[in-house]
Every structure is written in C-alpha cells, then in structure tokens.
Short mmCIF file of C-alpha atoms and ligand atoms in Angstrom, two decimals:
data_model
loop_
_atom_site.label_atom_id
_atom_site.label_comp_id
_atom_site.label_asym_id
_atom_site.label_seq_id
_atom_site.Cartn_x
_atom_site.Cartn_y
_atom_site.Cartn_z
CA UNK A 1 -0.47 -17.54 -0.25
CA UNK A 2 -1.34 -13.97 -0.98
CA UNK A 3 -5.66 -13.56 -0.92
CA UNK A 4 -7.82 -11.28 -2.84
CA UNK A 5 -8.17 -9.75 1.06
CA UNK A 6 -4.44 -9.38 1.70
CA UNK A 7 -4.13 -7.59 -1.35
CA UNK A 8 -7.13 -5.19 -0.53
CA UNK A 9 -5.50 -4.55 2.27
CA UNK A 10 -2.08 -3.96 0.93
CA UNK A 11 -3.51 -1.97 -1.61
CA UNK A 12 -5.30 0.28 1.15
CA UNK A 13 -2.53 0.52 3.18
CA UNK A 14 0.20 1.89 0.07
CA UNK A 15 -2.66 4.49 -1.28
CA UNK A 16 -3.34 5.91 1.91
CA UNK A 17 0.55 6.20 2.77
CA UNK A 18 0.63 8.32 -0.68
CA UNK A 19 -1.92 10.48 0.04
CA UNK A 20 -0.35 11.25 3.58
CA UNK A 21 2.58 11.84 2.01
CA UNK A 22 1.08 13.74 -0.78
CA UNK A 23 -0.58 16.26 1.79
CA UNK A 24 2.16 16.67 4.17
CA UNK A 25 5.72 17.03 1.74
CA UNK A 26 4.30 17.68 -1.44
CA UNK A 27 1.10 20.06 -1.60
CA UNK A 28 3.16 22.79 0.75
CA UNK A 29 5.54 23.00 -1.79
CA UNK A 30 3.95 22.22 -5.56
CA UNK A 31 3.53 25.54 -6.39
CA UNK A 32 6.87 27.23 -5.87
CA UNK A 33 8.60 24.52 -7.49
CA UNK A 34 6.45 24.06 -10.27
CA UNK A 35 7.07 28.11 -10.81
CA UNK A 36 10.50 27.70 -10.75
CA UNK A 37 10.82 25.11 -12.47
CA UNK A 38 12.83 22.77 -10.50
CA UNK A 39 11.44 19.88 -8.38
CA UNK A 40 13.36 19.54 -4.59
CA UNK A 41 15.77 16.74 -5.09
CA UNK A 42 15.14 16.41 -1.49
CA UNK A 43 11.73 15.20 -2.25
CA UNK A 44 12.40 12.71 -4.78
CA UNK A 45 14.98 11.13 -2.42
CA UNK A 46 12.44 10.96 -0.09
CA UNK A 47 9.96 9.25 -1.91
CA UNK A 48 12.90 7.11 -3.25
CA UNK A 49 13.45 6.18 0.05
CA UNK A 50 9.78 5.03 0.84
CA UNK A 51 9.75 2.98 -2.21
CA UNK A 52 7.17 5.03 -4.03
CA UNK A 53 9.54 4.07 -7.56
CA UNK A 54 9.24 0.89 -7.50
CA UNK A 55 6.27 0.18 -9.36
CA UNK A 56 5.61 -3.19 -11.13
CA UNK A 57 9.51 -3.65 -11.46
CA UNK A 58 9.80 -7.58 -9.82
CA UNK A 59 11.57 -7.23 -6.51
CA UNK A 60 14.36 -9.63 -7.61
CA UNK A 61 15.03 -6.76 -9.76
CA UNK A 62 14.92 -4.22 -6.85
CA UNK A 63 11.12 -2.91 -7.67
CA UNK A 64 8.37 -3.18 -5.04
CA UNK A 65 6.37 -5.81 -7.50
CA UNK A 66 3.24 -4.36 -7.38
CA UNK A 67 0.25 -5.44 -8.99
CA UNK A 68 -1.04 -3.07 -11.41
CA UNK A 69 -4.15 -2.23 -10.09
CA UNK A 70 -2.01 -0.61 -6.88
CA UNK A 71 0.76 1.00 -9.12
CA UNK A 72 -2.14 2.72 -11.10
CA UNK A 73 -3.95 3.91 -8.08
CA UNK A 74 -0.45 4.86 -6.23
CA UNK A 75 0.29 7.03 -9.70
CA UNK A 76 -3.56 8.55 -9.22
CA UNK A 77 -3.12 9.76 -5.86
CA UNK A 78 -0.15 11.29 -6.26
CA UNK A 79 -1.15 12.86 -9.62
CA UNK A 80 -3.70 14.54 -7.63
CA UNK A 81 -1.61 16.53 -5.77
CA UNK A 82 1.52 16.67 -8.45
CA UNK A 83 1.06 14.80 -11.54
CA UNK A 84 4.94 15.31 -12.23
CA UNK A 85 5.85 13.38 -9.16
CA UNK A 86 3.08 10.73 -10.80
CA UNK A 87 5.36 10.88 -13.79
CA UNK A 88 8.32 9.65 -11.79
CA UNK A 89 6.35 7.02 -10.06
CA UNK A 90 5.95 5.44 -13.38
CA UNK A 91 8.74 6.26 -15.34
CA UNK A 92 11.10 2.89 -14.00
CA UNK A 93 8.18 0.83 -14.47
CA UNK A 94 7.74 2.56 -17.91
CA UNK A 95 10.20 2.66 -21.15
CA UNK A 96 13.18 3.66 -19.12
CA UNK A 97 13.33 0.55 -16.49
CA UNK A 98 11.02 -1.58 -18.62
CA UNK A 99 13.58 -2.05 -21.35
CA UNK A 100 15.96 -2.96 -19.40
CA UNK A 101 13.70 -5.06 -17.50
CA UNK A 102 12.81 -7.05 -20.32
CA UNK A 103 16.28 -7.13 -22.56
CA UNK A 104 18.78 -6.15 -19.95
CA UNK A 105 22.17 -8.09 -19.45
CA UNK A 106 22.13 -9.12 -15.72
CA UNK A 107 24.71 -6.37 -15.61
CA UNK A 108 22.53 -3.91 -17.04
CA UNK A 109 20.19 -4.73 -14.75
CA UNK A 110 22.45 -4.69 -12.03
CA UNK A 111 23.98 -1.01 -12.70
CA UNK A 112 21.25 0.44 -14.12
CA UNK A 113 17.37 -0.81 -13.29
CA UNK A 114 18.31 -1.96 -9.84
CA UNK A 115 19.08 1.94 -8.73
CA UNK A 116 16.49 3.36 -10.63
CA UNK A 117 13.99 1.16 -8.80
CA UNK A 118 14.90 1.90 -5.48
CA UNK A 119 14.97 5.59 -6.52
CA UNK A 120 18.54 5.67 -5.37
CA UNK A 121 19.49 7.20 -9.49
CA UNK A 122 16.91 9.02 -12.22
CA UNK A 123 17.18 7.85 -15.63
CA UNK A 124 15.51 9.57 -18.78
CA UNK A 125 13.97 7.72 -22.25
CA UNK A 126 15.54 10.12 -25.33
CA UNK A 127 13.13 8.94 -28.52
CA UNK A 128 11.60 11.73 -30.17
CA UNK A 129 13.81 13.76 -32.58
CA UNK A 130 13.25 17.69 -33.37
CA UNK A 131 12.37 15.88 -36.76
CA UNK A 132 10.59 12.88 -35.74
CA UNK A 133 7.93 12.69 -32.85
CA UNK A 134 5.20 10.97 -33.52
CA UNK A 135 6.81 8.85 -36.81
CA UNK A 136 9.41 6.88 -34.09
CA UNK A 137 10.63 4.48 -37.50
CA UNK A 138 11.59 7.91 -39.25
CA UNK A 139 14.38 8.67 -36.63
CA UNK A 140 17.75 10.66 -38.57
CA UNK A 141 20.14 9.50 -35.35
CA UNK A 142 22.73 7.17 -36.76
CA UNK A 143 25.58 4.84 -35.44
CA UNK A 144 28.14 2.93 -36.59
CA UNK A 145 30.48 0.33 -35.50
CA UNK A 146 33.96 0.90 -35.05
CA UNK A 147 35.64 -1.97 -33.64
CA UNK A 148 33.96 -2.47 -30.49
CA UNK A 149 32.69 0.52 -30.29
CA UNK A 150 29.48 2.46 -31.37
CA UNK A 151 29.13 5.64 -32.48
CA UNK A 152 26.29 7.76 -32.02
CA UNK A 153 25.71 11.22 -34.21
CA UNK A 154 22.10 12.89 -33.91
CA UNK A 155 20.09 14.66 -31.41
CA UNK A 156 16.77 14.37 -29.31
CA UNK A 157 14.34 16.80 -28.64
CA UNK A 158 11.61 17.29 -25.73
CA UNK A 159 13.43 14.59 -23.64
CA UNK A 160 12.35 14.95 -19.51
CA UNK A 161 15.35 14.55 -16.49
CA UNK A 162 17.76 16.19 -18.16
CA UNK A 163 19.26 17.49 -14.66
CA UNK A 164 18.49 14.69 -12.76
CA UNK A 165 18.84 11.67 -15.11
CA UNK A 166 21.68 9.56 -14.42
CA UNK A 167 21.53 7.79 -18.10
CA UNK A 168 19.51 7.80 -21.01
CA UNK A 169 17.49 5.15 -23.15
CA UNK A 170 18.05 6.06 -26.42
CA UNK A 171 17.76 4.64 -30.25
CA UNK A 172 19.52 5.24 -33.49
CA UNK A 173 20.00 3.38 -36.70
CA UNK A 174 22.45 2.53 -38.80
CA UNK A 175 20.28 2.91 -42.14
CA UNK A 176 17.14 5.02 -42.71
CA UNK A 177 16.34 3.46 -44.86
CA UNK A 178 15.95 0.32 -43.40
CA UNK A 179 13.23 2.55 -41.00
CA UNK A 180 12.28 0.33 -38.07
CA UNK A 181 14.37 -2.64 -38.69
CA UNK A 182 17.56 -0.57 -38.92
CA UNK A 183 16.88 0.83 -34.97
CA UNK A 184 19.07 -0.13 -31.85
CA UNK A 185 18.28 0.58 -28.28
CA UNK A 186 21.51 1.72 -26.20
CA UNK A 187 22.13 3.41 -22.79
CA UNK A 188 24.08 6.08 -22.58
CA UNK A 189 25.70 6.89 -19.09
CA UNK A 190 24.98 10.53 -18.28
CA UNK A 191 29.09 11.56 -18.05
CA UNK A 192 29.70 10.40 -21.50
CA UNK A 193 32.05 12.10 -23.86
CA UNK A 194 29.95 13.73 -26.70
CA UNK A 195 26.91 14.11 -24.70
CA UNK A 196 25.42 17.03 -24.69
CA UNK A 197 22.25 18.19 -22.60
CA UNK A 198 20.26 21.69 -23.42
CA UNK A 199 17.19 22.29 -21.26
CA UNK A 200 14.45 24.01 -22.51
CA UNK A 201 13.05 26.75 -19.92
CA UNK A 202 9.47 28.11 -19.62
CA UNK A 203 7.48 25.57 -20.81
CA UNK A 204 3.34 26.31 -20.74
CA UNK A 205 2.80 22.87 -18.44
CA UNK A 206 4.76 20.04 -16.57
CA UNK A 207 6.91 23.07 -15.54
CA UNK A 208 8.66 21.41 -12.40
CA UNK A 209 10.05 18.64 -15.08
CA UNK A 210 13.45 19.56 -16.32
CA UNK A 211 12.95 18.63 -20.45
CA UNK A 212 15.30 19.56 -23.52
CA UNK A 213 17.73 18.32 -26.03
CA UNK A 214 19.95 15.24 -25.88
CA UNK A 215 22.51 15.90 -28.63
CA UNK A 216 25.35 13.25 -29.44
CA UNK A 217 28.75 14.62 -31.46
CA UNK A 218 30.77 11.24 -32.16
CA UNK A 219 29.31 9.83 -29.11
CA UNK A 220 31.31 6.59 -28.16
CA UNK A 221 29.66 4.04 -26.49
CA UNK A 222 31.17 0.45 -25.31
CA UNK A 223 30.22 -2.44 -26.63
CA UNK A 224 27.91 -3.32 -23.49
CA UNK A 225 25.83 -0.46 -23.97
CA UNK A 226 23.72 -2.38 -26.31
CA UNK A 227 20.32 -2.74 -25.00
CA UNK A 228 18.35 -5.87 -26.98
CA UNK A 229 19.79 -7.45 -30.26
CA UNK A 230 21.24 -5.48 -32.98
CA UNK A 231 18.73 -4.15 -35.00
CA UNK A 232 15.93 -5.07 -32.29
CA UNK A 233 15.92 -1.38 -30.88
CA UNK A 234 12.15 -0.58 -32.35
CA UNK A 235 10.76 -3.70 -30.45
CA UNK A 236 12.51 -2.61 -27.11
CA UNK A 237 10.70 0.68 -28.01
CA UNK A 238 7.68 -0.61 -28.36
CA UNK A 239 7.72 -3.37 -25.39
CA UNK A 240 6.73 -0.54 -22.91
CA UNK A 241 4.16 1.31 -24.55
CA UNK A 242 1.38 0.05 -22.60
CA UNK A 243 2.90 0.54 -19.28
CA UNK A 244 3.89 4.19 -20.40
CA UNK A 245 0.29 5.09 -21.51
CA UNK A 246 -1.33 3.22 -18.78
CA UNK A 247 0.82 5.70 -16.58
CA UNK A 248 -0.20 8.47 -17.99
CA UNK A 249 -3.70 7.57 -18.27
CA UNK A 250 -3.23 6.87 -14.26
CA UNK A 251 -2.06 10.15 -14.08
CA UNK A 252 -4.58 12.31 -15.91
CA UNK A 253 -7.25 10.26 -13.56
CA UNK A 254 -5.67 12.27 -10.96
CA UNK A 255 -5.97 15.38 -12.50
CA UNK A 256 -9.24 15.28 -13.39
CA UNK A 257 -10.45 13.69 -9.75
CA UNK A 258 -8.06 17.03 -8.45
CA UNK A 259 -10.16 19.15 -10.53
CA UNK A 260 -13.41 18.13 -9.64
CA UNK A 261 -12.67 17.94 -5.51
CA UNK A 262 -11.58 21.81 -6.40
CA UNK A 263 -14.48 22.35 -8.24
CA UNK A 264 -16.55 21.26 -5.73
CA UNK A 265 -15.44 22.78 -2.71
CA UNK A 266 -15.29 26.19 -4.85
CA UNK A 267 -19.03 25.49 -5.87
CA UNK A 268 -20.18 25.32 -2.25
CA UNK A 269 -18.20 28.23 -1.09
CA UNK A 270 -18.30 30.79 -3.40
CA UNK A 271 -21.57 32.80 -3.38
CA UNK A 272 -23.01 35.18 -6.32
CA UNK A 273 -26.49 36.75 -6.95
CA UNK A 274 -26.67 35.55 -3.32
CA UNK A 275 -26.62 32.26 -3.23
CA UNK A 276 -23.89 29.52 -3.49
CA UNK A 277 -22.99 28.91 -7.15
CA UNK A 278 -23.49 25.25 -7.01
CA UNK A 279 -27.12 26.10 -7.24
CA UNK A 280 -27.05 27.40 -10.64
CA UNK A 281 -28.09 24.39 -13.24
CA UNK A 282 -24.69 25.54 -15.83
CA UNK A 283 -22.58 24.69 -12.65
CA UNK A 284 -24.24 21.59 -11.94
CA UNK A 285 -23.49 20.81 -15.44
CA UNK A 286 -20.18 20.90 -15.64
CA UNK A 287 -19.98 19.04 -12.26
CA UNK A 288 -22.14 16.66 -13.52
CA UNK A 289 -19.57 15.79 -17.11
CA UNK A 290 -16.44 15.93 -14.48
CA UNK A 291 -18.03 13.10 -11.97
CA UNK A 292 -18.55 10.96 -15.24
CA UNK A 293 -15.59 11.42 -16.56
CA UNK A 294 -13.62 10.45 -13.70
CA UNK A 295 -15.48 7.61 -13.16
CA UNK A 296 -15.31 6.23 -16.84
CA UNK A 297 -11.59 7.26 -16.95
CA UNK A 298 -10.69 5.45 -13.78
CA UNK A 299 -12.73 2.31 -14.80
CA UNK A 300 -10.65 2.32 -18.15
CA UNK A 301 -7.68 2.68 -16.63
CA UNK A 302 -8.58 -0.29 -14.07
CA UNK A 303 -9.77 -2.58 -17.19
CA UNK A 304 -5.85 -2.24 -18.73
CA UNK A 305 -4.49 -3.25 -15.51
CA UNK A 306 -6.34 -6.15 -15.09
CA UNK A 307 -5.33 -7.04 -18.87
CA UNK A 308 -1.97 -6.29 -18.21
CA UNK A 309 -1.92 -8.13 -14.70
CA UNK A 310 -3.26 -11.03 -16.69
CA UNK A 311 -0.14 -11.01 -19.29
CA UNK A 312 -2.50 -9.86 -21.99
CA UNK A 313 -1.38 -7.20 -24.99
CA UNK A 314 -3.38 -4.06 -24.14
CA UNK A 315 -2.09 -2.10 -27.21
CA UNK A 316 -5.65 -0.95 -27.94
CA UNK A 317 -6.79 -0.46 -24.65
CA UNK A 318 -4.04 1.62 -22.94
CA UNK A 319 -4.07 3.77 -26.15
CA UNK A 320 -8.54 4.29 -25.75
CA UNK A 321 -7.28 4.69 -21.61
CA UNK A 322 -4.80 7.19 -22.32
CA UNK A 323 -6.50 9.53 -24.61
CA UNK A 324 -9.80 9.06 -22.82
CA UNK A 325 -8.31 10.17 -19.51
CA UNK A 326 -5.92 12.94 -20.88
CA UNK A 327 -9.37 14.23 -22.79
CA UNK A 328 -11.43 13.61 -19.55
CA UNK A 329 -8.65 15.75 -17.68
CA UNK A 330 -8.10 18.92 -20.19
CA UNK A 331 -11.96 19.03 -20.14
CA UNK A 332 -12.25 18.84 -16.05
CA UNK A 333 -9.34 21.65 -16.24
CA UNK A 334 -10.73 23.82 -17.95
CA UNK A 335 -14.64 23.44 -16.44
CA UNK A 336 -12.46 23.67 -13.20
CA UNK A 337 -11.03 26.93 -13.60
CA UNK A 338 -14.07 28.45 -15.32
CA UNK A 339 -16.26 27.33 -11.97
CA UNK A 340 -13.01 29.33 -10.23
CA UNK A 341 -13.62 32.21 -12.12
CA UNK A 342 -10.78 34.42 -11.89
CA UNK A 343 -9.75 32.88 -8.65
CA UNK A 344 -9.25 29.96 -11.16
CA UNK A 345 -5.79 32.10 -12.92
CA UNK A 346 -4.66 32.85 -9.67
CA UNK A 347 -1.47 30.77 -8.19
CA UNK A 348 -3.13 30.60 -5.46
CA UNK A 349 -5.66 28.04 -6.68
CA UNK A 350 -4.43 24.54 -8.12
CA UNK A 351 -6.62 24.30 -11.12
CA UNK A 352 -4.94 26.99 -12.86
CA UNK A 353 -1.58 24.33 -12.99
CA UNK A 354 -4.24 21.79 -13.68
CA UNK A 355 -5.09 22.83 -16.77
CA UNK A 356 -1.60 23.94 -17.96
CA UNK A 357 -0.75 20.33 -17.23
CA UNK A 358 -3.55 18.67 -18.81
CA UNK A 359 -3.04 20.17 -21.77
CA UNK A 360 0.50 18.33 -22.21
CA UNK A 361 -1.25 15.47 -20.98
CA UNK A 362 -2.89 15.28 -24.42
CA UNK A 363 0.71 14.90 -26.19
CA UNK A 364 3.27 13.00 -24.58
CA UNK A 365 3.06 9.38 -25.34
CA UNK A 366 1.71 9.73 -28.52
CA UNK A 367 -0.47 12.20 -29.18
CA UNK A 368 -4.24 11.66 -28.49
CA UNK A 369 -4.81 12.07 -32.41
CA UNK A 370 -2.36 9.30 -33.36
CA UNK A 371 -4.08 7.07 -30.41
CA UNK A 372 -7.41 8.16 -32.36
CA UNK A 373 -6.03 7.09 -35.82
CA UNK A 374 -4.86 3.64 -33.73
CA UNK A 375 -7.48 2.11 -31.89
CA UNK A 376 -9.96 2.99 -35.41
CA UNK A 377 -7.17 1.25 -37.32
CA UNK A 378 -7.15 -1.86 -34.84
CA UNK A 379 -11.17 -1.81 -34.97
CA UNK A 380 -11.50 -1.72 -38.86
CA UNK A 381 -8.65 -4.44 -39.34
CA UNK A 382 -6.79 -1.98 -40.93
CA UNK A 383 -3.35 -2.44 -39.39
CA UNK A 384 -0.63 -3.95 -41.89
CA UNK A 385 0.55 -5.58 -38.82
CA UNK A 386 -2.08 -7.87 -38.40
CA UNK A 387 -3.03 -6.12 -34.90
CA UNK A 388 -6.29 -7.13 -33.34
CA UNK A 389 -8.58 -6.19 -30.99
CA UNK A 390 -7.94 -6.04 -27.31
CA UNK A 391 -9.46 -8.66 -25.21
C1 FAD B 1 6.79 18.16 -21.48
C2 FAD B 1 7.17 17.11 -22.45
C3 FAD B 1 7.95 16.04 -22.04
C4 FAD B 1 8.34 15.05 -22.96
N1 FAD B 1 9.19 14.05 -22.54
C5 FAD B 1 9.67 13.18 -23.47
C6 FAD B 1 10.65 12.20 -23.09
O1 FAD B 1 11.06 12.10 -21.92
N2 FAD B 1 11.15 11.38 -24.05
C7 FAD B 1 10.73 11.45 -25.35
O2 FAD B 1 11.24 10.69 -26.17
N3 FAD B 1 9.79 12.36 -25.75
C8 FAD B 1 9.26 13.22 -24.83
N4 FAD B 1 8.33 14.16 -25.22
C9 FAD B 1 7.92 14.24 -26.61
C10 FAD B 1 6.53 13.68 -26.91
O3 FAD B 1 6.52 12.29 -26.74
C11 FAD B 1 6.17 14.12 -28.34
O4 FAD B 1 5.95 15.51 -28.29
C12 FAD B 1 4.95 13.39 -28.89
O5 FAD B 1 5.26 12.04 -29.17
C13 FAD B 1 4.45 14.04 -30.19
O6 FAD B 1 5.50 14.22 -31.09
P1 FAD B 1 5.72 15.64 -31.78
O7 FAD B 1 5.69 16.68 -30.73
O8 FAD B 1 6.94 15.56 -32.64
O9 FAD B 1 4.46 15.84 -32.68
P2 FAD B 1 4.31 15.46 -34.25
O10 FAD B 1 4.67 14.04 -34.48
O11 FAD B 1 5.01 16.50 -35.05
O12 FAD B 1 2.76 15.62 -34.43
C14 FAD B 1 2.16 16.91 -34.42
C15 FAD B 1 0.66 16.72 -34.56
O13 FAD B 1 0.41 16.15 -35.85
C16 FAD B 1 -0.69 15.28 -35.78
N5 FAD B 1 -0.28 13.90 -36.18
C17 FAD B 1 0.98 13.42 -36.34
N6 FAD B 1 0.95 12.13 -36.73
C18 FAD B 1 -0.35 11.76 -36.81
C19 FAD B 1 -1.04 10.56 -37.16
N7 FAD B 1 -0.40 9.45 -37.55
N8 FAD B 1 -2.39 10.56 -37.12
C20 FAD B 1 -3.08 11.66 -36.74
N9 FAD B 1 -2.47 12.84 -36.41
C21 FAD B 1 -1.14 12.89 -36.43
C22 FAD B 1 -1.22 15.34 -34.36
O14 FAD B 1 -2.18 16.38 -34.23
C23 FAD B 1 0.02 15.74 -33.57
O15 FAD B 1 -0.32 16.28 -32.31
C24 FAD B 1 7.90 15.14 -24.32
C25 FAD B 1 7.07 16.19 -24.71
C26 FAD B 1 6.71 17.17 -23.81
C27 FAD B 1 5.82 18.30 -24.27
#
C-alpha cells in the first residue's frame, strides 16, 4: 500500500531528478536552440529515456502513472528552465495520448500511445483551422466514406511537432452543418499519402517548437484510423481539455517562478544611484505582485489536480488555472525584464525568452478571453449545456 509519505517521497525524489536534469542538459543549451529554432532531438530522446513523458498515462498503457500533483510539479520545474520541453512533458498525457487513452482500440493503443509514452515517437494534436481557432464546432475539414476508406480534404493551421511528430490527432466532419455532432476524431500516420506539412518559421515565442500547417489533398485513411465513434470526434476533443490547460497552467507557474528567481538575483546585484536596486520601493513592488502571483497560481494549479486526481470534472477550474497562471506569467515577464533593464533584451539574460513565451502562453488552449467568457458563463448558469460549477 502506497502512503501519503511514500508518495512525498516519490514526489521529492522525480522533481529533484528534473531540476538536475534541467540544470545540467537543458539550461547550457536553451538559448541557441530556442534561436534557431530547433530543439536537439538528442535531448528529447534523453528525457524519453528517463521517463520524463510519461505523465498520468496508466503504466499498463506504457505511462509512468503519476499522480497529478507530481506531473504538475514535474511540468513546473522543467518550465522553469524551458517551458517548451514542459510542453512535451504534457503533451501524451494531454489531447494527443489522452484520446487515445480514453477511446483507443487496444491496437491504437498499442501502436500509437504506448510509444508516445515512453517517448520512444512524438505525436502532434491538428484542431485549429486557418478559419476556425477558437470556434472548434465551426471546423470546414470534411471526409467522406468511400468503401472502407475515409477521405480527408481541409487543412490545419498553428499545429506544433510538425518535424518531429510521428502522427497526428486530427478532426473533420462530414456536414457543417451538423457543427459539433457532424465531427470525427482520426489519426493520421505521419507518411501518409496526401499529407502535407508547412512549418511556419520565426515565430515571436515558443521558438524552439516546430508549428505550421497540416494540409490534407484526398487524404486516405483506413478504416482503423477512426479514433471514438462516428460522429463522436467533438467529445474526444473535448475529453482532454482539462489535462491540456492544467498543463499549461503548470507550465506558466514555471515561468513566472523563473522570472521572479531572475528578478531577484538581478535586484540584489545590480547597483544604481549607489545602492542595490532592490532597495528602491517601485522594485519591491513589482517583486512583491510576482511572489503573489506565483503563489496563487501554483495553489490553483494544485486545487485542479487534486479535483482531477479525485475523478472530478474541472472544466471551470483548469480554465480560471490556466488563464490565471498564463496572466500571472506575461505580468512576471514583463516586471522581469523591466527590473533587467536593458540587460533584460539581451540573449544573454532568460527573461527576455520569458516574456516572448508568456505572451503565447495567453493563447494556446483557448485563449484567456474565451476562458474569461467561460468560467462567467458557468458562474451565471448561463451555459446551454447545463454546465455547473466546479466542486
Ligand atoms: C505557438 C502555437 C502553437 C500552437 N499549437 C497548436 C497545436 O498543436 N494544435 C492546435 O490545434 N492548435 C495549436 N495552436 C493554436 C491555438 O490553439 C489557437 O491559436 C487558439 O485556440 C486561438 O485560436 P485563434 O488563433 O484562431 O484565435 P481566434 O479564435 O481567431 O480568436 C482571436 C481572438 O478573438 C477573441 N475571441 C474569440 N472568440 C472569443 C469568445 N468566444 N469570447 C471572447 N473572445 C473571443 C479573443 O481575443 C481571441 O484571442 C497553437 C498556437 C500557437 C501560437
């Protein structure tokens, strides 16, 4: 039997492995490869092979099983040091394994989630459309069946491992107007015919992340590629939301705590008017809205796990988590690099990245003013889907 102390201890043990890790292989090397744009693949074998992409997957299904509370503090300490290598920490445990966690055949799961888990492949989720982002239901990629085939014709915009993904998650209906009941979920296998992949270069954050279009001409997929029911696609969609915005939130907990451990040391070192510039009360300030915001962040972020540990719907409370922290962070980033001064634009300081990164933090899964619009909605009893409030 597994105790609270056991746990504790387990828990210890992974975070303090990351940050080791983290210090020695990754902060050498974050900023030439977020400059150019290209992670190591090195490096993500690595931490494949240390089992850092596990996550919450169940080890019957090759994950590590952790409890939340440790994924989300794993994803954190990462995220301090590269909150791109925090994104691929969660991203099995997220839509792209979590789908096929939860409606997977057992060959699916075999091929596809298996791999992923034990970092051994990459996989990629391709949902929003140059036309659609936010409004998932209003997707314009289409299938049909022919014989036992299906074939896909649309395209996908802003979608992440487009060099390294092995296969994509991906959705199309077969009527718009049907909107979300017209959706399947289906994964396409990287070398398929009709597939085409166009990265976009020189992005303003989450540079080392290679993102861009997924475009399918008279894509054929076999029948086994469907993923769920017929039809069922929007509800394998939605079924990781929570672990997808929990990761981010996990992530942006990072930044921020990155930010203000930057800020700090910068404070006590830097002198002007000749004293340190910690002394001065505007400095202090900012300090002062960082510490609280990390704090409150993490503590939010801590609340969804235990409400998703405890098989509870956190719909509400990953979206409050996620913008909260993502706001939390582009605020610490941008206190961070004004405490930096100019030092703070330099590539030689880490806040500069910081704040390019937070920034994007604020708009990938689900923008922070949908998430705004959603948790109101879910508070006034406004939903038409009869939502309710978290917990
Ligand atoms: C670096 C990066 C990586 C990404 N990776 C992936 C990926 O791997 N897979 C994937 O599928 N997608 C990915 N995305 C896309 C991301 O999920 C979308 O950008 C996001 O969902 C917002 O969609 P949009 O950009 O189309 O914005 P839109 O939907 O066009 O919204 C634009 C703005 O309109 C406002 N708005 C829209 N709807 C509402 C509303 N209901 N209430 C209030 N305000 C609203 C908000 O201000 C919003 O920011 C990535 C994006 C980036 C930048």
């Amino acid at each position: 039997m597994t105790t609270d102390l056991d746990l504790a201890a387990e828990r210890r043990a992974i975070v303090e492995m990351a940050a080791e890790f983290a210090a020695r292989e990754i902060a050498p090397r974050v900023a030439e490869y977020d400059a150019a744009e290209q992670i190591p693949r090195e490096l993500l074998d690595r931490m494949g092979e240390l089992g850092f992409f596990g996550g919450v997957v169940p080890t019957e299904m090759g994950g590590m099983g952790l409890d939340y509370r440790t994924f989300v503090e794993l994803i954190e300490e990462v995220s301090k040091t590269c909150q791109i290598l925090g994104t691929f920490v969660s991203m099995p445990s997220g839509l792209v394994g979590a789908s096929i966690e939860r409606f997977g055949t057992p060959e699916q799961i075999e091929r596809w989630l298996r791999p992923l888990a034990q970092g051994r492949i990459f996989g990629g989720a391709a949902v929003t459309e140059p036309g659609s982002g936010s409004d998932v239901a209003g997707m314009t990629t289409t299938y049909r069946r022919e014989g036992d085939e299906f074939v896909l014709n649309g395209s996908k915009a802003w979608i992440s491992n487009l060099d390294v993904a092995e296969f994509f998650v991906t959705f199309a209906t077969f009527d718009r107007s049907l909107r979300h009941r017209g959706v399947s979920a289906f994964i396409v296998p990287r070398d398929t015919p009709g597939l085409k992949l166009i990265p976009f270069k020189n992005k303003l954050g989450f540079r080392p992340i290679c993102t861009g279009e997924v475009v399918f001409e008279d894509m054929r997929l076999p029948a086994e590629s469907l993923l769920g029911e017929e039809g069922g696609g929007f509800k394998v969609a939605m079924t990781a939301v929570e672990r997808g915005r929990l990761g981010v939130a996990a992530r942006a907990v990072g930044v921020a705590q990155a930010c203000l451990e930057d800020s700090i040391a910068y404070a006590r070192e830097r002198i002007a008017f000749g004293k340190e510039i910690a002394n001065f009360q505007i400095v202090q300030s900012k300090i002062t809205d960082m510490a609280v915001g990390v704090r409150t962040a993490r503590l939010l972020v801590h609340e969804c796990a235990a409400a998703l540990q405890a098989g509870r719907r956190a719909r509400q409370l990953t979206s409050m988590a996620k913008m909260y922290a993502s706001d939390v962070a582009q605020r610490a980033a941008t206190d961070a690099v004004q405490i930096h001064g100019a030092a703070g634009v330099s590539p030689e300081y880490r806040v500069g990245r910081m704040y390019r990164d937070a920034k994007v933090l604020q708009i990938v899964e689900g923008s922070n003013d949908l998430h705004r619009a959603l948790i109101a909605e879910i508070e006034l009893g406004l939903r038409g889907d009869g939502e309710r409030r978290d917990g």
